[in-house]
Amino acid sequence: MTQEIRVQGLEKSSSPALRASDADRDRVTELLRIAVADGRLDPVEFDERLDAALTARTLDALAPLVTDLVAVPGSAGALTLPLAGTPAEPAAELLTIKERHGSVRRDGRWTLPHRLALRTAWCDVLLDLTGAVRSSPELVIELRVSGCNVELVLAPGMAVDANGLSARHSTLAISRHTDDTPEALRIRLTGRMRHGRLDVRRQTPPR
């Protein structure tokens, strides 16, 4: 008995020629970028599927490109990926985090805003982006922090630009993007850090 796999937002309709929208193609493209970053597609497969996704005209042409990358209901073999068009919660234009003499932790599945403002003093901050739902190709993190230890955890395919960050009496430890994973998200750090430490580390991709 053949089991039909449905991809959320890309179910086949009664009309075999239902046209795909730009949003449909964007959802599939994001799934492919996450899959290659996780090591479930190699670069050659990624390029082939990406070309097919960008030129697909119907939903029937898009669905086969990701059916082996999402979980079949009731199975435990595949990993369910968050779709770009269906985030855990609506993406905010600006998310502001404020804390003094405490701690801040964001991890697991959470929706990245377009801009994140960090307003913290004398506390520990952990921003884990490895399970986050991406809302755009770029995330701007504006820091105004003093006396803080800020740790940023990235998944493969995420690149950091810290040229806009002013740091005084602080330590910046940013690991370089050295693998061949295509860039899926650029993180731009701006603002200022005083008397603190910033650690940017990358999640080791599965072998």
Short mmCIF file of C-alpha atoms in Angstrom, two decimals:
data_model
loop_
_atom_site.label_atom_id
_atom_site.label_comp_id
_atom_site.label_asym_id
_atom_site.label_seq_id
_atom_site.Cartn_x
_atom_site.Cartn_y
_atom_site.Cartn_z
CA MET A 1 0.00 0.00 0.00
CA THR A 2 1.49 3.31 -1.08
CA GLN A 3 1.46 6.03 1.53
CA GLU A 4 0.90 9.57 0.33
CA ILE A 5 3.22 12.15 1.85
CA ARG A 6 1.83 15.61 2.28
CA VAL A 7 4.07 18.63 2.79
CA GLN A 8 2.39 21.33 4.86
CA GLY A 9 1.31 24.14 2.57
CA LEU A 10 2.09 22.10 -0.57
CA GLU A 11 -0.66 19.44 -0.59
CA LYS A 12 -1.74 18.28 -4.01
CA SER A 13 -5.13 19.57 -4.97
CA SER A 14 -7.78 18.08 -7.21
CA SER A 15 -6.33 20.24 -9.98
CA PRO A 16 -3.03 18.70 -11.18
CA ALA A 17 -1.94 22.00 -12.72
CA LEU A 18 -2.36 24.23 -9.67
CA ARG A 19 0.22 26.96 -10.03
CA ALA A 20 2.93 27.53 -7.40
CA SER A 21 3.35 31.00 -5.91
CA ASP A 22 6.57 32.78 -4.99
CA ALA A 23 5.78 32.01 -1.33
CA ASP A 24 5.52 28.28 -2.16
CA ARG A 25 8.92 28.34 -3.86
CA ASP A 26 10.40 30.29 -0.94
CA ARG A 27 9.14 27.68 1.57
CA VAL A 28 10.75 24.85 -0.37
CA THR A 29 13.99 26.80 -0.83
CA GLU A 30 14.22 27.36 2.93
CA LEU A 31 13.63 23.65 3.60
CA LEU A 32 16.44 22.77 1.21
CA ARG A 33 18.83 25.27 2.81
CA ILE A 34 18.15 23.87 6.28
CA ALA A 35 18.58 20.31 4.99
CA VAL A 36 22.00 20.99 3.46
CA ALA A 37 23.06 22.85 6.61
CA ASP A 38 22.06 19.80 8.68
CA GLY A 39 23.99 17.43 6.41
CA ARG A 40 20.93 15.64 5.00
CA LEU A 41 21.63 16.89 1.48
CA ASP A 42 25.06 17.14 -0.10
CA PRO A 43 25.97 20.30 -2.07
CA VAL A 44 25.33 18.60 -5.45
CA GLU A 45 21.85 17.45 -4.43
CA PHE A 46 21.14 20.89 -2.97
CA ASP A 47 22.09 22.65 -6.22
CA GLU A 48 19.96 20.28 -8.31
CA ARG A 49 16.90 20.63 -6.09
CA LEU A 50 17.32 24.38 -5.70
CA ASP A 51 17.40 24.86 -9.48
CA ALA A 52 14.26 22.73 -9.79
CA ALA A 53 12.50 24.67 -7.01
CA LEU A 54 13.28 28.06 -8.52
CA THR A 55 11.90 27.03 -11.91
CA ALA A 56 8.91 24.99 -10.68
CA ARG A 57 5.59 26.26 -11.94
CA THR A 58 3.18 23.92 -10.12
CA LEU A 59 2.77 22.52 -6.62
CA ASP A 60 3.08 19.01 -8.06
CA ALA A 61 6.58 19.92 -9.26
CA LEU A 62 7.61 21.35 -5.88
CA ALA A 63 6.34 18.63 -3.54
CA PRO A 64 8.75 15.81 -4.61
CA LEU A 65 11.74 18.04 -3.87
CA VAL A 66 11.12 17.93 -0.10
CA THR A 67 9.00 14.83 0.59
CA ASP A 68 12.07 12.94 1.88
CA LEU A 69 13.02 15.84 4.17
CA VAL A 70 9.85 16.07 6.26
CA ALA A 71 8.33 13.53 8.63
CA VAL A 72 5.57 11.18 7.54
CA PRO A 73 2.80 11.23 10.19
CA GLY A 74 3.37 8.38 12.64
CA SER A 75 6.97 7.71 11.58
CA ALA A 76 10.17 8.36 13.51
CA GLY A 77 12.71 8.27 10.70
CA ALA A 78 12.60 11.76 9.25
CA LEU A 79 13.05 15.10 10.90
CA THR A 80 10.19 17.58 10.75
CA LEU A 81 11.46 20.95 9.60
CA PRO A 82 9.75 24.29 10.31
CA LEU A 83 8.45 25.79 7.10
CA ALA A 84 9.42 29.36 6.36
CA GLY A 85 5.80 30.17 5.60
CA THR A 86 4.46 28.58 8.79
CA PRO A 87 6.67 29.66 11.72
CA ALA A 88 6.08 28.74 15.34
CA GLU A 89 4.67 32.23 15.81
CA PRO A 90 4.41 35.31 13.57
CA ALA A 91 7.76 36.98 13.02
CA ALA A 92 8.08 40.31 14.80
CA GLU A 93 9.72 43.29 13.15
CA LEU A 94 11.53 44.07 16.42
CA LEU A 95 12.10 41.96 19.53
CA THR A 96 13.58 43.79 22.52
CA ILE A 97 15.16 41.84 25.39
CA LYS A 98 15.86 43.72 28.63
CA GLU A 99 17.52 42.30 31.75
CA ARG A 100 19.68 43.52 34.64
CA HIS A 101 21.57 41.33 37.13
CA GLY A 102 19.91 38.15 35.88
CA SER A 103 20.08 35.77 32.94
CA VAL A 104 18.53 35.49 29.48
CA ARG A 105 18.11 32.26 27.53
CA ARG A 106 16.50 31.73 24.14
CA ASP A 107 16.80 28.26 22.63
CA GLY A 108 14.77 25.47 21.07
CA ARG A 109 12.24 26.35 18.39
CA TRP A 110 11.58 30.07 18.40
CA THR A 111 10.78 32.50 15.62
CA LEU A 112 13.53 34.96 14.79
CA PRO A 113 12.44 38.58 14.42
CA HIS A 114 13.77 40.80 11.67
CA ARG A 115 15.66 42.81 14.31
CA LEU A 116 16.61 41.86 17.86
CA ALA A 117 17.56 44.57 20.37
CA LEU A 118 19.56 43.35 23.38
CA ARG A 119 19.46 45.75 26.35
CA THR A 120 21.21 43.96 29.19
CA ALA A 121 23.57 44.79 32.05
CA TRP A 122 25.59 42.51 34.34
CA CYS A 123 23.99 39.25 33.31
CA ASP A 124 24.52 36.11 31.21
CA VAL A 125 22.82 35.86 27.80
CA LEU A 126 22.43 32.74 25.64
CA LEU A 127 20.92 33.03 22.16
CA ASP A 128 20.80 29.59 20.54
CA LEU A 129 19.75 29.87 16.88
CA THR A 130 20.23 26.23 15.92
CA GLY A 131 16.53 25.39 16.24
CA ALA A 132 15.12 28.81 15.39
CA VAL A 133 12.66 29.48 12.57
CA ARG A 134 14.12 32.01 10.17
CA SER A 135 11.88 34.81 8.96
CA SER A 136 14.28 36.47 6.50
CA PRO A 137 17.79 35.98 5.03
CA GLU A 138 19.26 38.49 7.51
CA LEU A 139 18.94 39.01 11.27
CA VAL A 140 20.14 42.28 12.79
CA ILE A 141 21.13 42.05 16.47
CA GLU A 142 21.61 45.47 18.05
CA LEU A 143 23.53 45.27 21.31
CA ARG A 144 23.61 47.80 24.11
CA VAL A 145 25.15 45.67 26.81
CA SER A 146 27.42 46.30 29.78
CA GLY A 147 29.18 43.75 31.96
CA CYS A 148 27.54 40.81 30.18
CA ASN A 149 28.65 37.44 28.87
CA VAL A 150 26.79 36.93 25.60
CA GLU A 151 26.89 33.53 23.89
CA LEU A 152 25.56 33.11 20.36
CA VAL A 153 25.18 29.53 19.04
CA LEU A 154 24.87 29.15 15.27
CA ALA A 155 23.87 26.33 12.96
CA PRO A 156 25.87 25.52 9.80
CA GLY A 157 25.12 28.00 7.04
CA MET A 158 24.89 31.00 9.39
CA ALA A 159 27.43 33.80 8.91
CA VAL A 160 28.25 36.68 11.27
CA ASP A 161 29.17 40.25 10.38
CA ALA A 162 30.43 42.14 13.45
CA ASN A 163 31.83 45.18 11.63
CA GLY A 164 29.07 47.38 13.02
CA LEU A 165 29.71 46.45 16.66
CA SER A 166 31.69 48.78 18.92
CA ALA A 167 33.43 46.96 21.79
CA ARG A 168 35.38 48.59 24.62
CA HIS A 169 37.12 46.74 27.45
CA SER A 170 35.49 43.61 26.02
CA THR A 171 36.49 40.30 24.43
CA LEU A 172 35.07 39.10 21.11
CA ALA A 173 35.51 35.41 20.27
CA ILE A 174 33.88 34.73 16.91
CA SER A 175 34.51 31.43 15.12
CA ARG A 176 34.89 31.76 11.39
CA HIS A 177 32.62 30.21 8.79
CA THR A 178 35.05 27.63 7.38
CA ASP A 179 32.78 24.89 5.96
CA ASP A 180 31.28 24.65 2.48
CA THR A 181 27.68 24.96 3.65
CA PRO A 182 25.78 27.54 1.57
CA GLU A 183 24.94 30.66 3.53
CA ALA A 184 21.30 30.52 4.69
CA LEU A 185 21.26 33.32 7.26
CA ARG A 186 23.47 36.38 7.76
CA ILE A 187 23.61 37.80 11.28
CA ARG A 188 24.66 41.44 11.49
CA LEU A 189 25.87 42.65 14.90
CA THR A 190 25.57 46.36 15.60
CA GLY A 191 25.55 48.66 18.64
CA ARG A 192 28.02 48.60 21.53
CA MET A 193 29.43 46.31 24.21
CA ARG A 194 31.22 47.53 27.33
CA HIS A 195 33.11 45.43 29.88
CA GLY A 196 31.75 42.17 28.54
CA ARG A 197 32.48 39.10 26.45
CA LEU A 198 30.89 37.86 23.24
CA ASP A 199 31.31 34.20 22.23
CA VAL A 200 30.03 33.08 18.84
CA ARG A 201 30.29 29.33 18.31
CA ARG A 202 28.93 26.95 15.73
CA GLN A 203 27.04 23.73 16.14
CA THR A 204 29.06 20.82 14.81
CA PRO A 205 27.23 19.33 11.79
CA PRO A 206 26.36 15.61 12.01
CA ARG A 207 28.66 13.19 10.17
#
